[in-house]
Amino acid sequence: MIAHPDYPQFDSEESLHAQQLRQLRWSIAHAYTNTACYRAKCDAAGVSPDDFRSLDDLKSFPFTLKTDFRKHYPDGMFAVPRERLVRLHASSGTTGKPTIVGYTKNDLDLWSSLCARAILAAGGRPGDTVHNAYGYGLFTGGLGLHGGAERLGCAVIPASGGQTERQAQLICDLKPRVICCTPSYMLVIAEALEHMGIDPSQTSLEIGIHGAEPWSEELRREIEKRFRIAALDIYGLSEVIGPGVAQERIDARGALTIWEDAFYPEIVDPVSGEVLPDGAEGELVLTSLSKEAMPVIRYRTGDLTRLTAPVGELPMRRMDSVAGRSDDMLIIRGVNIFPRQIEELILSEPLLSSHYRIDVRRAGARDEIEITAEAKTGADDVARKLACENLAHRMKSHYGITADVRTVVHGSLPRSEGKARRVFDHRKELGP
């Protein structure tokens, strides 16, 4: 196990569970006493902090929902007076009012510690140089990992998003070992390096910490092939704390370790809300154990995954990479499919690049899906036509969906400098 003050040290699951029980008692009481909207939910459900006696009792407490943040905007979810806050973040608010998140000094210390251990778990070490290309500002990604890297003792290049050519030059000149950015932006950086005549695999980078959007194993393989790095998944969300809730460890790849000394995870049925056993896929629910400014009790993340057993010496459960969000699932003529599944098919086509767009429309009573994918550099018309036919055939054979597939020349689709928007469901524009 890594010997570092920010890395968790538990000798057994029993010792972890004992700490979780103590912290959950405090967190539930803190939310109930100081957050009026959650107290009202508990009162309506007929439960109080006195009813929490074991970890199994948590399932009796009501959920916290994203709509609660919007209903009680801007600061109705805070459990401390405004004068105790030292920072405020906010979500993008693209689907309504933004989610406002507050932090006390202790909350920021916790967040920095979690992000420091995430970098450690990914293989980063004190003394490394970290190129941080997550967006700074109201978005939690950039500042969260910046604080963690500095706490760990790394030199941080606060590149943020954008100015990709300049970022590529900085990578060449400052020679960072670790890079933090969305997986889609990593490939934009690869293109910028190649445009400069530089092979991405020849840079100093060894570790990539990628998150903030669902990404497929095919995209991971593409990143690792082009950069010759270990591309590792990080998970977090602003309502819970930001990045650093879970991290894929370099010594335990294939799933992310949830930092269970800071967050208690559950998996529930997305429809009924019933708690599911470990190993079953469902919606991830998280409870904060020590947050002061904005404790969240049983927050429904909307992210679909499953919990699996601990691996190695650390007795903390793992979660699969997020398959998608419950509200991102596309229903095409009665077939349920996530954009990530389509991405896997696109990236497994050798003549198609990682840049694509999905448009869903309704023609009369019929749903239609159109996939626009970029061909790789040098693909001629015959090759592009063959790639279209192959992708359409595989969509039909794998998922039973007839898709209109077309390709465009390399460089035609816009590049994202942060979270990539690839799905455009025009049916929502029509209303119910």
CSV table of C-alpha atoms in Angstrom, one decimal:
chain,number,residue,atom,x,y,z
A,1,MET,CA,0.0,0.0,0.0
A,2,ILE,CA,1.2,3.5,-0.8
A,3,ALA,CA,2.8,5.2,2.3
A,4,HIS,CA,1.5,8.8,2.2
A,5,PRO,CA,-0.5,10.9,4.6
A,6,ASP,CA,-3.3,11.4,2.0
A,7,TYR,CA,-3.6,7.7,1.1
A,8,PRO,CA,-6.1,5.7,3.1
A,9,GLN,CA,-4.7,3.1,5.6
A,10,PHE,CA,-7.2,0.5,6.7
A,11,ASP,CA,-6.2,-3.0,7.8
A,12,SER,CA,-9.6,-4.6,7.3
A,13,GLU,CA,-13.1,-4.0,6.0
A,14,GLU,CA,-14.3,-4.1,9.6
A,15,SER,CA,-12.2,-1.1,10.6
A,16,LEU,CA,-13.4,0.8,7.5
A,17,HIS,CA,-17.0,0.0,8.3
A,18,ALA,CA,-16.6,1.2,11.9
A,19,GLN,CA,-15.3,4.5,10.7
A,20,GLN,CA,-18.1,4.8,8.1
A,21,LEU,CA,-20.7,4.2,10.8
A,22,ARG,CA,-19.3,6.9,13.0
A,23,GLN,CA,-19.0,9.4,10.2
A,24,LEU,CA,-22.5,8.6,8.8
A,25,ARG,CA,-24.1,9.2,12.2
A,26,TRP,CA,-22.5,12.7,12.2
A,27,SER,CA,-23.3,13.5,8.6
A,28,ILE,CA,-27.0,12.5,8.8
A,29,ALA,CA,-27.4,14.5,12.0
A,30,HIS,CA,-25.6,17.5,10.5
A,31,ALA,CA,-27.8,17.4,7.4
A,32,TYR,CA,-31.0,16.9,9.4
A,33,THR,CA,-30.2,19.7,11.9
A,34,ASN,CA,-28.9,22.3,9.5
A,35,THR,CA,-30.6,21.7,6.1
A,36,ALA,CA,-34.3,22.5,6.3
A,37,CYS,CA,-35.2,20.8,3.0
A,38,TYR,CA,-33.6,17.5,4.0
A,39,ARG,CA,-35.1,17.6,7.4
A,40,ALA,CA,-38.5,18.0,5.8
A,41,LYS,CA,-37.9,15.0,3.6
A,42,CYS,CA,-36.9,12.9,6.6
A,43,ASP,CA,-39.9,14.1,8.6
A,44,ALA,CA,-42.2,13.2,5.7
A,45,ALA,CA,-40.6,9.7,5.6
A,46,GLY,CA,-40.9,9.3,9.3
A,47,VAL,CA,-37.2,8.9,10.0
A,48,SER,CA,-34.7,10.9,12.1
A,49,PRO,CA,-31.0,10.6,12.9
A,50,ASP,CA,-31.9,8.4,15.9
A,51,ASP,CA,-33.1,5.8,13.5
A,52,PHE,CA,-29.6,5.3,12.1
A,53,ARG,CA,-27.9,2.6,14.1
A,54,SER,CA,-26.2,0.4,11.4
A,55,LEU,CA,-25.0,0.8,7.8
A,56,ASP,CA,-28.1,-1.1,6.7
A,57,ASP,CA,-30.3,1.6,8.1
A,58,LEU,CA,-29.2,4.1,5.5
A,59,LYS,CA,-31.6,2.7,3.0
A,60,SER,CA,-34.5,3.9,5.2
A,61,PHE,CA,-33.5,7.6,4.6
A,62,PRO,CA,-34.8,9.6,1.7
A,63,PHE,CA,-32.8,10.4,-1.4
A,64,THR,CA,-31.3,13.8,-2.3
A,65,LEU,CA,-32.1,14.7,-5.9
A,66,LYS,CA,-30.7,17.2,-8.4
A,67,THR,CA,-34.0,18.8,-8.5
A,68,ASP,CA,-33.6,19.7,-4.8
A,69,PHE,CA,-30.6,21.9,-5.7
A,70,ARG,CA,-32.7,23.7,-8.3
A,71,LYS,CA,-35.7,24.0,-6.1
A,72,HIS,CA,-33.7,25.5,-3.2
A,73,TYR,CA,-31.4,27.6,-5.5
A,74,PRO,CA,-29.1,29.3,-4.7
A,75,ASP,CA,-28.1,28.4,-1.2
A,76,GLY,CA,-30.9,26.4,0.4
A,77,MET,CA,-28.8,23.2,0.5
A,78,PHE,CA,-26.1,24.7,2.6
A,79,ALA,CA,-25.7,23.5,6.2
A,80,VAL,CA,-23.4,26.2,7.4
A,81,PRO,CA,-23.8,30.0,7.5
A,82,ARG,CA,-22.6,31.8,4.4
A,83,GLU,CA,-19.8,33.5,6.3
A,84,ARG,CA,-18.2,30.1,6.9
A,85,LEU,CA,-17.8,29.4,3.1
A,86,VAL,CA,-14.5,30.0,1.5
A,87,ARG,CA,-15.4,29.0,-2.1
A,88,LEU,CA,-18.4,28.6,-4.4
A,89,HIS,CA,-18.6,26.5,-7.5
A,90,ALA,CA,-21.4,25.9,-9.9
A,91,SER,CA,-22.5,23.5,-12.6
A,92,SER,CA,-23.0,24.7,-16.2
A,93,GLY,CA,-26.8,25.0,-15.8
A,94,THR,CA,-27.4,23.9,-19.4
A,95,THR,CA,-30.7,22.1,-18.4
A,96,GLY,CA,-32.0,24.7,-15.9
A,97,LYS,CA,-30.6,26.7,-13.0
A,98,PRO,CA,-27.0,25.9,-12.1
A,99,THR,CA,-26.2,23.8,-9.1
A,100,ILE,CA,-24.4,25.9,-6.6
A,101,VAL,CA,-21.8,24.1,-4.4
A,102,GLY,CA,-20.2,25.6,-1.3
A,103,TYR,CA,-17.0,24.6,0.6
A,104,THR,CA,-15.7,25.4,4.0
A,105,LYS,CA,-11.9,25.4,4.7
A,106,ASN,CA,-12.2,21.8,5.9
A,107,ASP,CA,-14.1,20.8,2.8
A,108,LEU,CA,-11.4,22.2,0.6
A,109,ASP,CA,-8.7,20.4,2.6
A,110,LEU,CA,-10.7,17.1,2.2
A,111,TRP,CA,-11.1,17.7,-1.5
A,112,SER,CA,-7.4,18.4,-2.0
A,113,SER,CA,-6.5,15.3,-0.1
A,114,LEU,CA,-8.9,13.2,-2.2
A,115,CYS,CA,-7.4,14.6,-5.4
A,116,ALA,CA,-3.9,14.1,-4.1
A,117,ARG,CA,-4.6,10.4,-3.4
A,118,ALA,CA,-6.3,10.1,-6.8
A,119,ILE,CA,-3.1,11.2,-8.5
A,120,LEU,CA,-1.1,8.9,-6.2
A,121,ALA,CA,-3.3,6.0,-7.1
A,122,ALA,CA,-2.9,6.7,-10.8
A,123,GLY,CA,0.9,6.5,-10.4
A,124,GLY,CA,1.8,10.1,-9.8
A,125,ARG,CA,4.4,11.0,-7.2
A,126,PRO,CA,5.7,14.1,-5.4
A,127,GLY,CA,8.0,16.0,-7.6
A,128,ASP,CA,6.1,15.2,-10.8
A,129,THR,CA,5.0,18.0,-13.2
A,130,VAL,CA,1.3,17.8,-13.9
A,131,HIS,CA,-0.3,19.4,-17.0
A,132,ASN,CA,-3.9,20.3,-16.0
A,133,ALA,CA,-6.1,20.9,-19.0
A,134,TYR,CA,-9.4,20.7,-17.2
A,135,GLY,CA,-11.4,23.9,-17.2
A,136,TYR,CA,-10.8,26.4,-14.4
A,137,GLY,CA,-13.4,28.7,-13.0
A,138,LEU,CA,-16.9,27.6,-11.8
A,139,PHE,CA,-16.4,24.1,-13.2
A,140,THR,CA,-14.9,21.9,-10.4
A,141,GLY,CA,-12.5,19.9,-12.5
A,142,GLY,CA,-9.5,22.3,-12.9
A,143,LEU,CA,-9.3,23.8,-9.4
A,144,GLY,CA,-10.0,20.4,-7.7
A,145,LEU,CA,-7.1,18.6,-9.4
A,146,HIS,CA,-4.9,21.6,-9.2
A,147,GLY,CA,-5.3,21.7,-5.4
A,148,GLY,CA,-4.6,17.9,-5.2
A,149,ALA,CA,-1.5,18.1,-7.3
A,150,GLU,CA,0.0,20.9,-5.3
A,151,ARG,CA,-0.9,19.2,-2.0
A,152,LEU,CA,0.9,16.1,-3.3
A,153,GLY,CA,4.0,18.2,-4.0
A,154,CYS,CA,3.8,18.4,-7.8
A,155,ALA,CA,4.5,21.3,-10.1
A,156,VAL,CA,1.2,22.2,-11.8
A,157,ILE,CA,0.9,23.7,-15.3
A,158,PRO,CA,-2.6,25.4,-15.0
A,159,ALA,CA,-3.3,25.2,-18.7
A,160,SER,CA,-7.1,25.0,-18.4
A,161,GLY,CA,-9.0,24.4,-21.7
A,162,GLY,CA,-8.4,26.0,-25.0
A,163,GLN,CA,-5.4,27.3,-26.9
A,164,THR,CA,-4.6,23.7,-27.8
A,165,GLU,CA,-1.5,24.5,-30.0
A,166,ARG,CA,0.0,26.4,-27.0
A,167,GLN,CA,-0.8,23.5,-24.7
A,168,ALA,CA,1.0,21.1,-27.1
A,169,GLN,CA,4.0,23.4,-27.1
A,170,LEU,CA,4.0,23.5,-23.3
A,171,ILE,CA,3.9,19.7,-23.2
A,172,CYS,CA,7.0,19.6,-25.4
A,173,ASP,CA,8.9,22.3,-23.6
A,174,LEU,CA,8.0,21.7,-19.9
A,175,LYS,CA,7.9,17.9,-20.2
A,176,PRO,CA,5.2,17.0,-17.7
A,177,ARG,CA,4.8,13.3,-16.6
A,178,VAL,CA,1.1,13.5,-15.8
A,179,ILE,CA,-1.8,15.1,-17.8
A,180,CYS,CA,-5.3,15.7,-16.5
A,181,CYS,CA,-8.1,16.4,-19.1
A,182,THR,CA,-11.3,15.0,-20.6
A,183,PRO,CA,-10.6,11.9,-22.8
A,184,SER,CA,-12.0,13.6,-25.9
A,185,TYR,CA,-9.7,16.6,-25.4
A,186,MET,CA,-6.7,14.3,-25.1
A,187,LEU,CA,-7.2,13.3,-28.7
A,188,VAL,CA,-7.5,17.0,-29.7
A,189,ILE,CA,-4.1,17.5,-28.1
A,190,ALA,CA,-2.8,14.5,-30.1
A,191,GLU,CA,-3.9,16.1,-33.3
A,192,ALA,CA,-2.2,19.4,-32.4
A,193,LEU,CA,1.0,17.6,-31.7
A,194,GLU,CA,0.8,15.8,-35.0
A,195,HIS,CA,0.1,19.0,-36.8
A,196,MET,CA,3.4,20.3,-35.3
A,197,GLY,CA,5.2,17.3,-36.7
A,198,ILE,CA,5.5,15.7,-33.3
A,199,ASP,CA,4.7,12.0,-32.5
A,200,PRO,CA,2.5,12.1,-29.4
A,201,SER,CA,4.0,8.8,-28.2
A,202,GLN,CA,7.4,10.6,-28.0
A,203,THR,CA,6.4,13.2,-25.4
A,204,SER,CA,7.3,13.0,-21.7
A,205,LEU,CA,3.8,12.0,-20.7
A,206,GLU,CA,3.4,8.7,-18.9
A,207,ILE,CA,0.0,9.0,-17.1
A,208,GLY,CA,-3.3,10.4,-18.2
A,209,ILE,CA,-6.1,11.1,-15.7
A,210,HIS,CA,-9.3,11.4,-17.7
A,211,GLY,CA,-12.9,11.9,-16.7
A,212,ALA,CA,-15.9,14.4,-16.7
A,213,GLU,CA,-17.5,12.5,-19.6
A,214,PRO,CA,-18.4,8.8,-20.3
A,215,TRP,CA,-15.7,7.1,-22.4
A,216,SER,CA,-15.4,3.7,-23.9
A,217,GLU,CA,-12.6,1.1,-23.8
A,218,GLU,CA,-12.1,1.7,-27.5
A,219,LEU,CA,-11.3,5.4,-26.7
A,220,ARG,CA,-9.0,4.4,-23.9
A,221,ARG,CA,-7.1,2.1,-26.3
A,222,GLU,CA,-6.9,4.9,-28.9
A,223,ILE,CA,-5.4,7.3,-26.3
A,224,GLU,CA,-2.9,4.7,-25.0
A,225,LYS,CA,-1.8,3.7,-28.5
A,226,ARG,CA,-1.2,7.3,-29.6
A,227,PHE,CA,0.5,8.6,-26.5
A,228,ARG,CA,1.9,5.3,-25.1
A,229,ILE,CA,0.7,6.2,-21.6
A,230,ALA,CA,-1.6,4.7,-19.0
A,231,ALA,CA,-5.0,6.3,-19.5
A,232,LEU,CA,-6.9,6.1,-16.2
A,233,ASP,CA,-10.4,7.0,-15.3
A,234,ILE,CA,-11.3,9.5,-12.5
A,235,TYR,CA,-14.9,10.0,-11.2
A,236,GLY,CA,-16.6,12.8,-9.4
A,237,LEU,CA,-19.5,15.3,-9.6
A,238,SER,CA,-19.9,18.8,-8.3
A,239,GLU,CA,-22.9,18.0,-6.1
A,240,VAL,CA,-20.9,15.5,-4.1
A,241,ILE,CA,-17.5,17.4,-4.1
A,242,GLY,CA,-16.0,17.4,-7.6
A,243,PRO,CA,-13.3,15.1,-9.1
A,244,GLY,CA,-11.8,12.7,-6.6
A,245,VAL,CA,-14.7,10.6,-5.5
A,246,ALA,CA,-13.2,7.5,-7.2
A,247,GLN,CA,-10.1,6.7,-9.1
A,248,GLU,CA,-8.8,3.9,-11.3
A,249,ARG,CA,-5.6,2.7,-9.7
A,250,ILE,CA,-2.5,1.9,-11.7
A,251,ASP,CA,-2.2,-1.4,-9.7
A,252,ALA,CA,-5.8,-2.3,-10.1
A,253,ARG,CA,-7.0,-1.3,-13.5
A,254,GLY,CA,-10.4,-2.0,-15.1
A,255,ALA,CA,-12.5,-0.3,-12.4
A,256,LEU,CA,-12.3,2.7,-10.1
A,257,THR,CA,-11.7,2.5,-6.3
A,258,ILE,CA,-14.3,4.5,-4.4
A,259,TRP,CA,-12.8,6.5,-1.5
A,260,GLU,CA,-15.2,4.9,1.0
A,261,ASP,CA,-13.7,6.7,3.9
A,262,ALA,CA,-15.2,9.9,2.4
A,263,PHE,CA,-18.3,8.7,0.5
A,264,TYR,CA,-20.6,5.8,1.1
A,265,PRO,CA,-21.9,4.2,-2.1
A,266,GLU,CA,-25.1,2.3,-2.9
A,267,ILE,CA,-26.5,1.0,-6.2
A,268,VAL,CA,-30.3,1.3,-6.6
A,269,ASP,CA,-32.8,0.3,-9.2
A,270,PRO,CA,-33.3,3.5,-11.4
A,271,VAL,CA,-37.0,3.0,-11.5
A,272,SER,CA,-38.0,1.7,-8.0
A,273,GLY,CA,-35.1,3.1,-6.0
A,274,GLU,CA,-34.6,-0.2,-4.2
A,275,VAL,CA,-31.1,-1.0,-3.1
A,276,LEU,CA,-29.4,-3.7,-5.3
A,277,PRO,CA,-26.6,-6.1,-4.2
A,278,ASP,CA,-23.0,-5.6,-5.2
A,279,GLY,CA,-22.5,-6.8,-8.7
A,280,ALA,CA,-25.8,-5.6,-10.0
A,281,GLU,CA,-25.9,-2.7,-12.4
A,282,GLY,CA,-28.0,0.3,-11.5
A,283,GLU,CA,-27.8,3.9,-10.5
A,284,LEU,CA,-25.0,5.1,-8.2
A,285,VAL,CA,-26.1,6.8,-5.0
A,286,LEU,CA,-23.5,8.6,-2.8
A,287,THR,CA,-23.6,9.8,0.8
A,288,SER,CA,-20.9,12.2,2.0
A,289,LEU,CA,-19.3,11.3,5.3
A,290,SER,CA,-17.6,14.5,6.5
A,291,LYS,CA,-18.6,17.4,4.3
A,292,GLU,CA,-19.5,20.5,6.3
A,293,ALA,CA,-20.9,23.1,3.9
A,294,MET,CA,-23.2,20.9,1.8
A,295,PRO,CA,-23.6,17.3,3.1
A,296,VAL,CA,-25.5,15.1,0.7
A,297,ILE,CA,-27.4,12.1,2.0
A,298,ARG,CA,-28.2,9.4,-0.6
A,299,TYR,CA,-27.6,11.6,-3.6
A,300,ARG,CA,-28.9,10.0,-6.8
A,301,THR,CA,-26.2,10.7,-9.3
A,302,GLY,CA,-28.0,9.4,-12.4
A,303,ASP,CA,-24.8,7.5,-13.3
A,304,LEU,CA,-25.2,3.8,-14.2
A,305,THR,CA,-22.6,1.4,-13.0
A,306,ARG,CA,-22.1,-1.5,-10.5
A,307,LEU,CA,-20.1,-2.0,-7.4
A,308,THR,CA,-17.5,-4.8,-7.2
A,309,ALA,CA,-15.3,-6.2,-4.4
A,310,PRO,CA,-12.1,-4.6,-3.3
A,311,VAL,CA,-8.8,-5.5,-5.0
A,312,GLY,CA,-5.4,-5.6,-3.3
A,313,GLU,CA,-4.7,-4.4,0.2
A,314,LEU,CA,-7.2,-1.5,0.1
A,315,PRO,CA,-10.6,-2.7,1.5
A,316,MET,CA,-12.6,-0.3,-0.5
A,317,ARG,CA,-15.1,-1.4,-3.1
A,318,ARG,CA,-14.7,-0.5,-6.8
A,319,MET,CA,-17.1,0.8,-9.4
A,320,ASP,CA,-17.2,0.1,-13.1
A,321,SER,CA,-16.6,3.0,-15.4
A,322,VAL,CA,-19.9,4.8,-15.9
A,323,ALA,CA,-21.9,3.1,-18.7
A,324,GLY,CA,-23.9,6.3,-19.1
A,325,ARG,CA,-26.4,8.5,-17.4
A,326,SER,CA,-29.9,7.3,-16.9
A,327,ASP,CA,-31.2,10.4,-18.6
A,328,ASP,CA,-28.6,10.0,-21.5
A,329,MET,CA,-30.0,6.6,-22.7
A,330,LEU,CA,-31.4,6.8,-26.2
A,331,ILE,CA,-34.6,4.8,-27.0
A,332,ILE,CA,-34.7,4.2,-30.7
A,333,ARG,CA,-37.8,2.3,-31.9
A,334,GLY,CA,-38.0,0.5,-28.6
A,335,VAL,CA,-34.3,-0.3,-28.3
A,336,ASN,CA,-32.3,1.1,-25.4
A,337,ILE,CA,-28.8,2.2,-26.2
A,338,PHE,CA,-26.2,4.4,-24.7
A,339,PRO,CA,-23.9,6.7,-26.8
A,340,ARG,CA,-20.9,4.9,-25.3
A,341,GLN,CA,-22.0,1.7,-27.0
A,342,ILE,CA,-22.2,3.5,-30.4
A,343,GLU,CA,-18.7,5.0,-29.7
A,344,GLU,CA,-17.3,1.6,-29.2
A,345,LEU,CA,-18.5,0.5,-32.7
A,346,ILE,CA,-17.2,3.7,-34.3
A,347,LEU,CA,-13.7,3.4,-32.8
A,348,SER,CA,-13.4,-0.2,-33.7
A,349,GLU,CA,-13.7,0.7,-37.4
A,350,PRO,CA,-10.0,1.1,-38.5
A,351,LEU,CA,-10.9,3.8,-41.1
A,352,LEU,CA,-12.9,6.0,-38.7
A,353,SER,CA,-11.4,8.6,-36.3
A,354,SER,CA,-12.6,9.3,-32.7
A,355,HIS,CA,-14.6,12.3,-33.7
A,356,TYR,CA,-18.3,11.7,-34.4
A,357,ARG,CA,-21.8,13.1,-34.0
A,358,ILE,CA,-25.1,11.4,-33.3
A,359,ASP,CA,-28.4,13.0,-34.4
A,360,VAL,CA,-31.8,11.5,-33.4
A,361,ARG,CA,-35.0,12.8,-35.0
A,362,ARG,CA,-38.6,11.8,-35.3
A,363,ALA,CA,-40.1,11.4,-38.7
A,364,GLY,CA,-43.9,11.0,-38.2
A,365,ALA,CA,-44.1,8.2,-35.7
A,366,ARG,CA,-40.7,6.8,-36.5
A,367,ASP,CA,-37.4,7.5,-34.8
A,368,GLU,CA,-34.4,7.9,-37.0
A,369,ILE,CA,-30.8,8.0,-36.0
A,370,GLU,CA,-28.0,9.5,-38.0
A,371,ILE,CA,-24.3,8.9,-37.3
A,372,THR,CA,-21.7,11.2,-38.8
A,373,ALA,CA,-18.1,10.0,-38.3
A,374,GLU,CA,-14.9,11.5,-39.5
A,375,ALA,CA,-12.7,9.3,-41.7
A,376,LYS,CA,-9.1,9.1,-40.9
A,377,THR,CA,-6.6,11.1,-42.9
A,378,GLY,CA,-6.0,9.6,-46.3
A,379,ALA,CA,-9.2,7.5,-46.5
A,380,ASP,CA,-10.5,7.8,-50.1
A,381,ASP,CA,-14.2,7.7,-51.2
A,382,VAL,CA,-14.2,3.9,-51.6
A,383,ALA,CA,-12.8,3.4,-48.1
A,384,ARG,CA,-15.2,5.8,-46.6
A,385,LYS,CA,-18.2,4.1,-48.2
A,386,LEU,CA,-17.0,0.7,-46.9
A,387,ALA,CA,-16.6,2.1,-43.4
A,388,CYS,CA,-20.2,3.4,-43.5
A,389,GLU,CA,-21.5,0.1,-44.7
A,390,ASN,CA,-19.6,-1.8,-42.0
A,391,LEU,CA,-20.8,0.5,-39.2
A,392,ALA,CA,-24.4,0.4,-40.3
A,393,HIS,CA,-24.3,-3.4,-40.5
A,394,ARG,CA,-22.8,-3.7,-37.0
A,395,MET,CA,-25.4,-1.3,-35.5
A,396,LYS,CA,-28.1,-3.6,-37.0
A,397,SER,CA,-26.4,-6.9,-36.0
A,398,HIS,CA,-25.4,-5.8,-32.5
A,399,TYR,CA,-28.3,-3.7,-31.4
A,400,GLY,CA,-31.1,-4.2,-34.0
A,401,ILE,CA,-31.1,-0.5,-34.9
A,402,THR,CA,-31.1,0.7,-38.5
A,403,ALA,CA,-28.9,3.8,-38.7
A,404,ASP,CA,-28.1,6.3,-41.4
A,405,VAL,CA,-24.3,6.4,-41.4
A,406,ARG,CA,-22.2,8.9,-43.3
A,407,THR,CA,-18.6,9.9,-43.1
A,408,VAL,CA,-17.0,13.3,-43.6
A,409,VAL,CA,-13.3,14.2,-44.2
A,410,HIS,CA,-10.9,14.4,-41.4
A,411,GLY,CA,-11.1,17.7,-39.5
A,412,SER,CA,-14.7,18.5,-40.5
A,413,LEU,CA,-16.3,18.1,-37.1
A,414,PRO,CA,-15.7,20.7,-34.3
A,415,ARG,CA,-13.3,19.9,-31.6
A,416,SER,CA,-14.2,20.2,-27.9
A,417,GLU,CA,-12.0,21.9,-25.4
A,418,GLY,CA,-13.8,20.4,-22.4
A,419,LYS,CA,-16.7,18.0,-22.2
A,420,ALA,CA,-17.5,16.9,-25.7
A,421,ARG,CA,-21.1,17.2,-26.9
A,422,ARG,CA,-21.7,14.4,-29.4
A,423,VAL,CA,-25.4,13.6,-29.1
A,424,PHE,CA,-28.2,15.8,-30.5
A,425,ASP,CA,-31.7,14.4,-29.7
A,426,HIS,CA,-33.9,16.7,-31.8
A,427,ARG,CA,-37.0,14.9,-30.5
A,428,LYS,CA,-36.7,16.8,-27.3
A,429,GLU,CA,-37.1,20.1,-29.3
A,430,LEU,CA,-40.5,18.9,-30.3
A,431,GLY,CA,-41.7,18.7,-26.7
A,432,PRO,CA,-43.9,15.9,-25.3
